[in-house]
PDB file of C-alpha atoms and ligand atoms in Angstrom:
ATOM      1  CA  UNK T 141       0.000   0.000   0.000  1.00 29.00           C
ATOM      2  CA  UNK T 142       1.571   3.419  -1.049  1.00 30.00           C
ATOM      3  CA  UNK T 143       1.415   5.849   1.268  1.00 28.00           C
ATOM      4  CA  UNK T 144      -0.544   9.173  -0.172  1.00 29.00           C
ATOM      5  CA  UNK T 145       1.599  11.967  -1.259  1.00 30.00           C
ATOM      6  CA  UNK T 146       5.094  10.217  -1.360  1.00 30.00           C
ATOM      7  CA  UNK T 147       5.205   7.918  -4.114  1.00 30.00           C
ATOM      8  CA  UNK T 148       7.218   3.955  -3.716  1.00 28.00           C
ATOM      9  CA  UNK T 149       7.168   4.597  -0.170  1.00 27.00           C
ATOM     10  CA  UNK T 150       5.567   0.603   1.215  1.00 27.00           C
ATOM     11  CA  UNK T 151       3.296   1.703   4.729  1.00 29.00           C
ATOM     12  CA  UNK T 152       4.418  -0.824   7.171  1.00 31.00           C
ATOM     13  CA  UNK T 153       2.217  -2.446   9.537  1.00 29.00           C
ATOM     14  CA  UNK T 154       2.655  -1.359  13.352  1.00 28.00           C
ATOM     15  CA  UNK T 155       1.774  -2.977  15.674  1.00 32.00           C
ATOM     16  CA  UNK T 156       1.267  -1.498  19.301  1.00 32.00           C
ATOM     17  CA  UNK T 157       4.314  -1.552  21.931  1.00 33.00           C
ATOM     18  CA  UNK T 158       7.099  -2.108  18.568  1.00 35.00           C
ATOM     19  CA  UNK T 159       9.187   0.914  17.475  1.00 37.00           C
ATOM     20  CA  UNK T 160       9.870  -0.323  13.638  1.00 39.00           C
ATOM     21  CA  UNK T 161      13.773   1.377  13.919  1.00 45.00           C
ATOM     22  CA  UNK T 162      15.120  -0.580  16.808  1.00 47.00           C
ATOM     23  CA  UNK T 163      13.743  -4.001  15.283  1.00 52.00           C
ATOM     24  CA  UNK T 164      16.209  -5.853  13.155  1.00 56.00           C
ATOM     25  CA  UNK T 165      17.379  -9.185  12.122  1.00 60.00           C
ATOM     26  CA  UNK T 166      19.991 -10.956  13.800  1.00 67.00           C
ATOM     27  CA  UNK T 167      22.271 -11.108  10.931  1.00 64.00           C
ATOM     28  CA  UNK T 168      22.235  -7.668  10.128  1.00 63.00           C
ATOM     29  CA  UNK T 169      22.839  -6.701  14.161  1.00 66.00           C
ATOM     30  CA  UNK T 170      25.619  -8.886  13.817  1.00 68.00           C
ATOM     31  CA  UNK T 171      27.268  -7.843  10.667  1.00 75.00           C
ATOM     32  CA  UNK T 172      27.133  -4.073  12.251  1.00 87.00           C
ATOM     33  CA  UNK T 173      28.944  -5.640  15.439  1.00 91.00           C
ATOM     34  CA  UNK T 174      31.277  -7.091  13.336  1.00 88.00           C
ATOM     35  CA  UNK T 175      32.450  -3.993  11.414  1.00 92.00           C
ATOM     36  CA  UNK T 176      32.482  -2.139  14.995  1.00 94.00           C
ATOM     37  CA  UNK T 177      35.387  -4.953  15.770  1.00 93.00           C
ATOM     38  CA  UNK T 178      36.612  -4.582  12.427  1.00 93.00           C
ATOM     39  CA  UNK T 179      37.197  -1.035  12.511  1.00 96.00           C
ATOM     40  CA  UNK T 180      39.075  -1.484  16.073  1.00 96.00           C
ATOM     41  CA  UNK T 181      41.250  -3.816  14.839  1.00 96.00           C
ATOM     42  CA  UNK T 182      42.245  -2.582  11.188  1.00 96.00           C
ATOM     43  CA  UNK T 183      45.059  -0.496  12.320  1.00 96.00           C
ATOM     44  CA  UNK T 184      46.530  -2.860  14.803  1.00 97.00           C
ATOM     45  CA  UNK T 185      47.125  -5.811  12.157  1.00 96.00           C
ATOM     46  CA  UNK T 186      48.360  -3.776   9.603  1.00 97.00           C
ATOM     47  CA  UNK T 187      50.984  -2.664  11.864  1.00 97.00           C
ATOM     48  CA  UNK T 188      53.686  -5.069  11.305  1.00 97.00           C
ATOM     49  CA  UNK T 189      52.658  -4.811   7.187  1.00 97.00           C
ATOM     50  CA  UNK T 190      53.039  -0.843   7.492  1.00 97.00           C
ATOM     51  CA  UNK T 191      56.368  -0.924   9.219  1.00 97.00           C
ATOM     52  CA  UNK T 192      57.326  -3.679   6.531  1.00 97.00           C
ATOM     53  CA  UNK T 193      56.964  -1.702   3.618  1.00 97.00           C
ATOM     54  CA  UNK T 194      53.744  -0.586   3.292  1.00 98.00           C
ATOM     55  CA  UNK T 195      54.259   2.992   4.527  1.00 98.00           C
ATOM     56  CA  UNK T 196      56.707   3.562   1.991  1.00 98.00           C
ATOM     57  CA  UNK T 197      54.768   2.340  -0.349  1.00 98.00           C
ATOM     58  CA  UNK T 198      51.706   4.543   0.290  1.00 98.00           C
ATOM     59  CA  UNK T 199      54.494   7.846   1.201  1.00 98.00           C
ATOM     60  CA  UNK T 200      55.902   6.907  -2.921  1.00 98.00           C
ATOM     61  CA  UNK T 201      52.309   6.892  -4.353  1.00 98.00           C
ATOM     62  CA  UNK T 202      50.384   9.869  -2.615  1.00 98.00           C
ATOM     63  CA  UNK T 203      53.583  12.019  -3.173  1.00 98.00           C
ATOM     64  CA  UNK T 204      51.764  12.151  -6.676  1.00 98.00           C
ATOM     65  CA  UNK T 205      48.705  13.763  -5.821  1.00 98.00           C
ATOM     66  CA  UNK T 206      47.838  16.955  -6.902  1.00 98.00           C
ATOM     67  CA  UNK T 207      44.831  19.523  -7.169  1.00 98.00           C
ATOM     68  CA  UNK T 208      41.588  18.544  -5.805  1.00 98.00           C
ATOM     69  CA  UNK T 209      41.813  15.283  -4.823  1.00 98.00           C
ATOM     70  CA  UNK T 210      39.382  12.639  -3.363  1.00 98.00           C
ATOM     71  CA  UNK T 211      40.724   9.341  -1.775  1.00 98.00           C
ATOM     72  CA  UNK T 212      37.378   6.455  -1.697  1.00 98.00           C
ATOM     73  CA  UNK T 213      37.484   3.928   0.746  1.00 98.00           C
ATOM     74  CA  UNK T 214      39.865   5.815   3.463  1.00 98.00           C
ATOM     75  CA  UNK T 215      38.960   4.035   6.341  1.00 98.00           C
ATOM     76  CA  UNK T 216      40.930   4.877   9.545  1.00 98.00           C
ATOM     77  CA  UNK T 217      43.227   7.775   7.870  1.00 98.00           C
ATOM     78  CA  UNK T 218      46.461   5.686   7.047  1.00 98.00           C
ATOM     79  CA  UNK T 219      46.895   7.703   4.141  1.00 98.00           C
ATOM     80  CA  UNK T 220      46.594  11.538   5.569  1.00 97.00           C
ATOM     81  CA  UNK T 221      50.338  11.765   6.588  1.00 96.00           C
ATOM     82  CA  UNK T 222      51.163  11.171   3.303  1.00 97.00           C
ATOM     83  CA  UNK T 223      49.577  13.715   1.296  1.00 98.00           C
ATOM     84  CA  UNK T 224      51.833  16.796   0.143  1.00 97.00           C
ATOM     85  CA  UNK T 225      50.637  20.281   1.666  1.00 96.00           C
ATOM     86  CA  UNK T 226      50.012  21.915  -1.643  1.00 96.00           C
ATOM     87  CA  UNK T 227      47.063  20.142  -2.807  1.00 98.00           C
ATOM     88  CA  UNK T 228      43.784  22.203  -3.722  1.00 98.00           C
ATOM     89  CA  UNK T 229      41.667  20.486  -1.719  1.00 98.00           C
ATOM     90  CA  UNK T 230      40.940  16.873  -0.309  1.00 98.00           C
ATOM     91  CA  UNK T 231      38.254  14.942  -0.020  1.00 98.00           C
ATOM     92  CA  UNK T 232      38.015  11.896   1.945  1.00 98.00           C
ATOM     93  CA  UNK T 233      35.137   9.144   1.504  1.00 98.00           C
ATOM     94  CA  UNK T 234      34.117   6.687   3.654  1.00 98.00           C
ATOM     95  CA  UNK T 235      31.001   4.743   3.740  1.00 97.00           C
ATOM     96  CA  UNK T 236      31.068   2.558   6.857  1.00 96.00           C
ATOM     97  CA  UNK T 237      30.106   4.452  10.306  1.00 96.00           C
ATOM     98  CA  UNK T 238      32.649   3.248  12.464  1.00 96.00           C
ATOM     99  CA  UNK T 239      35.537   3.504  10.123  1.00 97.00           C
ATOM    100  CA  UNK T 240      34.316   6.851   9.352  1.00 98.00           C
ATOM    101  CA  UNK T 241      34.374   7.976  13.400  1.00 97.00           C
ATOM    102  CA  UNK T 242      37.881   6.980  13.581  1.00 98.00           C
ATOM    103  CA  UNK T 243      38.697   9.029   9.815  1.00 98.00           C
ATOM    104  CA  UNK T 244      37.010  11.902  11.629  1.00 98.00           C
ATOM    105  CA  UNK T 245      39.326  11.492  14.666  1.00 97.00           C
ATOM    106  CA  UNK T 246      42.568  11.218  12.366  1.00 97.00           C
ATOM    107  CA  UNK T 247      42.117  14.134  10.617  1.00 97.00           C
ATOM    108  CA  UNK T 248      41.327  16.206  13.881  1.00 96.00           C
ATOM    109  CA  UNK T 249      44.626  14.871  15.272  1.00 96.00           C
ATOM    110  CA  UNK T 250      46.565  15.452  11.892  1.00 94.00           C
ATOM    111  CA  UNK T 251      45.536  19.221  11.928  1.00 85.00           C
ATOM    112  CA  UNK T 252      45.132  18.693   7.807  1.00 92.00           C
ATOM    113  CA  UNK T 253      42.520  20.482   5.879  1.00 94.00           C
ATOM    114  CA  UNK T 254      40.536  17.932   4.885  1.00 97.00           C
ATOM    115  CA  UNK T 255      36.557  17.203   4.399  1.00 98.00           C
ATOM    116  CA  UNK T 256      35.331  13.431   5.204  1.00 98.00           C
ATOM    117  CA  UNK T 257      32.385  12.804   3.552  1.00 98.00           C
ATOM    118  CA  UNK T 258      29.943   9.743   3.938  1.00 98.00           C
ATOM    119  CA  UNK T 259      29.684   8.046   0.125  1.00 98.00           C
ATOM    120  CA  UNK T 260      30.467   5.142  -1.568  1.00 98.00           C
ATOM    121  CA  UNK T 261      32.862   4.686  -4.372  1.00 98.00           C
ATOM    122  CA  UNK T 262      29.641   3.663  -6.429  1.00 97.00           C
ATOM    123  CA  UNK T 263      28.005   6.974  -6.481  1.00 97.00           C
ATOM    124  CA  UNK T 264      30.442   9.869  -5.647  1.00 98.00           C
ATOM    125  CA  UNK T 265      28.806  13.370  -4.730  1.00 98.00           C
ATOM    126  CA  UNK T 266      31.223  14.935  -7.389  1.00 98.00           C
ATOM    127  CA  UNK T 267      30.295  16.589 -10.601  1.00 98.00           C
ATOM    128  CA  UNK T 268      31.696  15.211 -13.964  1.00 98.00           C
ATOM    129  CA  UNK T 269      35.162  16.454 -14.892  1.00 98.00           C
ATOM    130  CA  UNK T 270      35.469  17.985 -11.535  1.00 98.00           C
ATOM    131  CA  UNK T 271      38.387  15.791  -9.393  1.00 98.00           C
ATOM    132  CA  UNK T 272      42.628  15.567 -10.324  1.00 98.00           C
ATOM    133  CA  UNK T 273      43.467  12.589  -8.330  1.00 98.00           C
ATOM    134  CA  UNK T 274      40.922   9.982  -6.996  1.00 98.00           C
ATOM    135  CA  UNK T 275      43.218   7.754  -4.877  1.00 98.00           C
ATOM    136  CA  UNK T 276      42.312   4.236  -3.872  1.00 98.00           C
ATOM    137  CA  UNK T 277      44.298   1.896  -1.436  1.00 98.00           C
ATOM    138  CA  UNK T 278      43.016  -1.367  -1.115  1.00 98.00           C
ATOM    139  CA  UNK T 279      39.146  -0.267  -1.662  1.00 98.00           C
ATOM    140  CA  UNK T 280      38.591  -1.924  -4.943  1.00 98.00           C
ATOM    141  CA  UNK T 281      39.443  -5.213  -3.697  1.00 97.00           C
ATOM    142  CA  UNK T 282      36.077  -4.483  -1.256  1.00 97.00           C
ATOM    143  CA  UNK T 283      33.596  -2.573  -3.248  1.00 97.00           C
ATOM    144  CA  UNK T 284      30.509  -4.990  -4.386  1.00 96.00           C
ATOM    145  CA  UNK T 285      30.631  -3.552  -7.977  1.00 96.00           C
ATOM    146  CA  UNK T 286      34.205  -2.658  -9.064  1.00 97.00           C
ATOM    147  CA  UNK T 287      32.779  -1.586 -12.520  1.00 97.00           C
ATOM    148  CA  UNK T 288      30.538   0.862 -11.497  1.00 98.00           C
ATOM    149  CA  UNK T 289      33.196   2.474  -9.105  1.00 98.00           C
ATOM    150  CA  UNK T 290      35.472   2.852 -11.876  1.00 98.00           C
ATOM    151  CA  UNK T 291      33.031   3.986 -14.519  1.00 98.00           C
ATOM    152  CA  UNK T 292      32.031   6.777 -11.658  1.00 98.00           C
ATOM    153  CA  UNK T 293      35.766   7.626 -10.997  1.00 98.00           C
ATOM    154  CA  UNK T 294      36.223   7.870 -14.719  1.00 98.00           C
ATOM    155  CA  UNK T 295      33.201  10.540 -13.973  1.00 98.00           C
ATOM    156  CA  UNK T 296      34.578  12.696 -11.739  1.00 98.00           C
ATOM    157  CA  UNK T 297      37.933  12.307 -13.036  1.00 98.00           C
ATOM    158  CA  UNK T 298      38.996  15.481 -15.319  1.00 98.00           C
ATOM    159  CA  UNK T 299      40.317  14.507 -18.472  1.00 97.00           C
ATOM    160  CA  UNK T 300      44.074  14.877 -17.385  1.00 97.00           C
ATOM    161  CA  UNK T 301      43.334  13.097 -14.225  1.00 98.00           C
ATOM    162  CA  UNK T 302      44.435  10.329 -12.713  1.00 98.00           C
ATOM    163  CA  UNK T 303      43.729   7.238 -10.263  1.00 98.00           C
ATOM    164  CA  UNK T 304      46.657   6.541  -7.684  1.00 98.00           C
ATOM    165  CA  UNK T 305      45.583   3.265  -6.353  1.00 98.00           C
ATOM    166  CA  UNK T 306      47.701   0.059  -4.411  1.00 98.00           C
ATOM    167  CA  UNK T 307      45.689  -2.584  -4.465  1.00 98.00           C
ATOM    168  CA  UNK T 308      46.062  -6.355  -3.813  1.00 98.00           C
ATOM    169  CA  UNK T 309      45.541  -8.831  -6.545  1.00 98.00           C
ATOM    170  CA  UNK T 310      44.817 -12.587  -8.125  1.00 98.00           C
ATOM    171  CA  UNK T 311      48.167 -13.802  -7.596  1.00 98.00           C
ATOM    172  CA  UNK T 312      49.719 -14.559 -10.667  1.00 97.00           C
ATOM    173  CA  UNK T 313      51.158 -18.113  -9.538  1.00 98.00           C
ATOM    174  CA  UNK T 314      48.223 -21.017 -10.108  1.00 98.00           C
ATOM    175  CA  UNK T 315      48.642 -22.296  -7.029  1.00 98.00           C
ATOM    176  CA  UNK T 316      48.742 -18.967  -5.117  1.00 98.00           C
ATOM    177  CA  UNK T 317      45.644 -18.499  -6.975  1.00 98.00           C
ATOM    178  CA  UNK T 318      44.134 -21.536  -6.525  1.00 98.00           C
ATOM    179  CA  UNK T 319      44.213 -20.962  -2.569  1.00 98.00           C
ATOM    180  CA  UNK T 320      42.917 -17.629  -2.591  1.00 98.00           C
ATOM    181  CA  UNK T 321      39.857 -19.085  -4.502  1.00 98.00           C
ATOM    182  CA  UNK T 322      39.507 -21.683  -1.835  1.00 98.00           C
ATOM    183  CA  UNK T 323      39.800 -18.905   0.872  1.00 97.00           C
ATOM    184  CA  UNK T 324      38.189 -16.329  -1.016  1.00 97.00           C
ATOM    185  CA  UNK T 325      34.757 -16.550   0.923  1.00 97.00           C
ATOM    186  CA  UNK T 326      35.549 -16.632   4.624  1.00 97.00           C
ATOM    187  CA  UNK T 327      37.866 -14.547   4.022  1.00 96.00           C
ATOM    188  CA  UNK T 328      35.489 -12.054   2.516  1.00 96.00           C
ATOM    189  CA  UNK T 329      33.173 -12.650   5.580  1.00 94.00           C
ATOM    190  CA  UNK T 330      36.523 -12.401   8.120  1.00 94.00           C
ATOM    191  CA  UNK T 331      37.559  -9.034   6.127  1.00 95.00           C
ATOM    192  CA  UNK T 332      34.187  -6.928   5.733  1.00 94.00           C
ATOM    193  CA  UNK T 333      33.766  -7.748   1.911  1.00 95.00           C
ATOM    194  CA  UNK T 334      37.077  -8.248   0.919  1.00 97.00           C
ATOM    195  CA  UNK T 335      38.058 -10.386  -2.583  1.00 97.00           C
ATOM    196  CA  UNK T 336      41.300 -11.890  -2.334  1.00 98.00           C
ATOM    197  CA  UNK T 337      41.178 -13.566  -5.465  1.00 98.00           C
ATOM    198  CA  UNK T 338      40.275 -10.305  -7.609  1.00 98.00           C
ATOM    199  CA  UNK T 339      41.939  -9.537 -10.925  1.00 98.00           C
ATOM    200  CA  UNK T 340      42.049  -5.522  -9.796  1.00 98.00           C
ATOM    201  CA  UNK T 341      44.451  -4.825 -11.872  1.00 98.00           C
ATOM    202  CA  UNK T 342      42.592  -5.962 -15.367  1.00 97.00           C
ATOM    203  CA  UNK T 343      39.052  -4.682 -14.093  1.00 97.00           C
ATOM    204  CA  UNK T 344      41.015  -1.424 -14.338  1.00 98.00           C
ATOM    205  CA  UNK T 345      42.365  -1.691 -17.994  1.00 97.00           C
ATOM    206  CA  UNK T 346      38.712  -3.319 -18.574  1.00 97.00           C
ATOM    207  CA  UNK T 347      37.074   0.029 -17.391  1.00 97.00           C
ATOM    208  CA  UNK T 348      39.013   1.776 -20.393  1.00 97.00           C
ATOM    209  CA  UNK T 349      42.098   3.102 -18.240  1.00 98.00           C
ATOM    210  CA  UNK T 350      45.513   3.398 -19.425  1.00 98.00           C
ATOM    211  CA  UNK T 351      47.955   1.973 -16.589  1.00 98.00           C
ATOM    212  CA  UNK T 352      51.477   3.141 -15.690  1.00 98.00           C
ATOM    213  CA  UNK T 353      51.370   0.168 -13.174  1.00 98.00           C
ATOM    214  CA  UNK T 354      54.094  -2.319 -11.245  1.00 97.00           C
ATOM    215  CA  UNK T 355      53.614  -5.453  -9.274  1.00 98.00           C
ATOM    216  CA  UNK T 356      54.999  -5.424  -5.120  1.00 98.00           C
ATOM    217  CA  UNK T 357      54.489  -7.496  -2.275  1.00 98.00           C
ATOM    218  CA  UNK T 358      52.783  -6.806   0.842  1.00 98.00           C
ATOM    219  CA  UNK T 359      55.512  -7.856   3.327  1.00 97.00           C
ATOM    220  CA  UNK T 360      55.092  -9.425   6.459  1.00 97.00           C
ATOM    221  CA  UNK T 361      50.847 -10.111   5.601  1.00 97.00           C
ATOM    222  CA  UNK T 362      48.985 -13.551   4.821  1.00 96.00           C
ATOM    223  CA  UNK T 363      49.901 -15.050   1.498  1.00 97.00           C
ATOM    224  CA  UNK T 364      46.588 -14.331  -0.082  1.00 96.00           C
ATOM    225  CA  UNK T 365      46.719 -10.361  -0.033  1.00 98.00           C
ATOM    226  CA  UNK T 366      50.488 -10.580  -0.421  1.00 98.00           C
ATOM    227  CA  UNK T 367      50.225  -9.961  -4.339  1.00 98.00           C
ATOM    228  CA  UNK T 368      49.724  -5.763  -5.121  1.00 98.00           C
ATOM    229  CA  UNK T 369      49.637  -3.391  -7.982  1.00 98.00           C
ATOM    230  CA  UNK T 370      50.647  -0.057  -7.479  1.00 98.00           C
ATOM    231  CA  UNK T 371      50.431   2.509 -10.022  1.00 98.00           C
ATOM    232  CA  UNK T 372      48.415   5.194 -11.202  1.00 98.00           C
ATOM    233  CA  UNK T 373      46.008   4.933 -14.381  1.00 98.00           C
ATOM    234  CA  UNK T 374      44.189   7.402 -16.714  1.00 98.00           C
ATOM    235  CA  UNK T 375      41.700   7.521 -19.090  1.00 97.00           C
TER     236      UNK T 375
HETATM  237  C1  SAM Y1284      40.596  -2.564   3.545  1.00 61.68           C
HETATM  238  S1  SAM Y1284      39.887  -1.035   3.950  1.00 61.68           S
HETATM  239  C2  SAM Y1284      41.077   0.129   3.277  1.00 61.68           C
HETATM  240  C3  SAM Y1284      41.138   1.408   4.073  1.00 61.68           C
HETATM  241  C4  SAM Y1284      42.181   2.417   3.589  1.00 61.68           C
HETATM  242  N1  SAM Y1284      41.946   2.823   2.224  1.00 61.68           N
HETATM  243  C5  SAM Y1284      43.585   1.911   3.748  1.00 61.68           C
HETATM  244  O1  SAM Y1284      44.358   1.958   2.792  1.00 61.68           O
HETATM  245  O2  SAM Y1284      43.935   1.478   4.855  1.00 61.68           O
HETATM  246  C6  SAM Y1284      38.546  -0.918   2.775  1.00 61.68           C
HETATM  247  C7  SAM Y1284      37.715   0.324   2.985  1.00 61.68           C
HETATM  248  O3  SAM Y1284      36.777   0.444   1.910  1.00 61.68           O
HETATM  249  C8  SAM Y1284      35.546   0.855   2.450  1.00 61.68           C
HETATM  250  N2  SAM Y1284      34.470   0.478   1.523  1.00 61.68           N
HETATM  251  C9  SAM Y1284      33.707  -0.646   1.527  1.00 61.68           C
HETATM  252  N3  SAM Y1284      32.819  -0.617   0.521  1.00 61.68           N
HETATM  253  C10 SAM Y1284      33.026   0.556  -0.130  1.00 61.68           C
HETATM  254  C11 SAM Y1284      32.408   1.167  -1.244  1.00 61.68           C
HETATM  255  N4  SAM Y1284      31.410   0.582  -1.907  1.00 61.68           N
HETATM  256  N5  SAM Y1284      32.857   2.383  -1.625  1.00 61.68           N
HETATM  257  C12 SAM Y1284      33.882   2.983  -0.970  1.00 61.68           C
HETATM  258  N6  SAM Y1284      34.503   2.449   0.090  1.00 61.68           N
HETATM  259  C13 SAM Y1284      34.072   1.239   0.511  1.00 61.68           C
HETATM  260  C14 SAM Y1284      35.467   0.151   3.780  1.00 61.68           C
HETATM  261  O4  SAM Y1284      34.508   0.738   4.634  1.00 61.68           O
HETATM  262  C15 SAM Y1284      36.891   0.296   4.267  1.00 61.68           C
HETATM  263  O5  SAM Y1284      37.086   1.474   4.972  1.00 61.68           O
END
């Protein structure tokens, strides 16, 4: 039954005593307790991968930013230290509320200009032609629809633009590969909707970018997201 007045809204039936908003299944309560955890413990077992390598790594790439920029995906901050001071403005999108408190808390401590917004890679608030540098760090490994993110950072992107990204891969041995299929769904339940076993690197040339691109390990981190591609593409 619509409800008069606002059109594809479904009434709901209520019944007396139950407030609809604080009902909800036990999966989904569970899946928001999880990402609470999640969120607490990103940081903490990346550690020994950040001191390993990945720092650099991240501090090589983001040196390359430039004009308005918008990272997706920036969960806890890792990147903000990185970024040079010159840049015309940045952006920072995150969709998930509790990685988003602890962004918010990062860039307070950091003392950076820098605007968090709530939005998913899918559907960017940006106008077309109207970004320098979208920047992506393990975020298209996650996103449910890689192809749409891309085709919507192709969007913003203006035409001399470009996409920064590190991202871990489909290993290129068989048998490497082989395991992260075999792992690839509780790990993807363990890791908030990360694929292990996703070929990142071709969706990218598959969305019509050119890629400027080299393969790296992530040292001192589980075989299966050892494999990465860091680079920066363009259309
Ligand atoms: C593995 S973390 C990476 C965080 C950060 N970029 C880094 O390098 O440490 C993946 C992040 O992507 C976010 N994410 C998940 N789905 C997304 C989507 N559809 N669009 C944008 N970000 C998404 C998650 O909330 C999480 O913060």
């Amino acid at each position: 039954m619509s409800v008069p007045g606002d059109a594809g809204r479904v009434a709901r039936p209520y019944r007396r005593g139950m407030t609809t908003d604080t009902v909800q299944p036990q999966s989904v309560a569970d899946s928001h307790a999880w990402a609470r955890v999640f969120a607490a413990v990103y940081e903490p077992s990346l550690w020994i991968g950040e001191r390993a390598g990945m720092r650099r790594h991240r501090h090589d790439l983001l040196t390359q930013a430039r004009g308005q920029t918008l990272e997706i995906g920036s969960g806890t901050g890792l990147n903000l230290i990185h970024y040079p001071d010159d840049l015309d403005g940045l952006a920072l999108a995150e969709p998930d509320p509790s990685m988003r408190r602890r962004l918010e808390n990062a860039v307070r401590r950091s003392e950076r200009r820098a605007q968090v917004i709530d939005a998913s890679a899918e559907q960017l608030p940006f106008d077309d032609a109207s970004v320098d540098t979208v920047v992506s760090t393990f975020v298209l490994c996650t996103v449910d629809a890689p192809d749409v993110a891309l085709r919507e950072i192709g969007r913003v992107l203006r035409p001399d633009g470009q996409l920064l990204f590190i991202e871990h891969v489909r290993s290129d041995s068989p048998t490497l590969a082989r395991w992260q299929d075999r792992l690839a769904k509780p790990w993807q339940r363990f890791a908030e909707g990360c694929r292990c076993n996703r070929a990142t690197l071709e969706l990218i040339e598959a969305c019509g970018f050119r890629l400027d691109a080299h393969p790296a390990a992530w040292r001192a981190m589980p075989p299966m997201i050892r494999p990465l591609v860091v680079g920066r593409a363009r259309l």
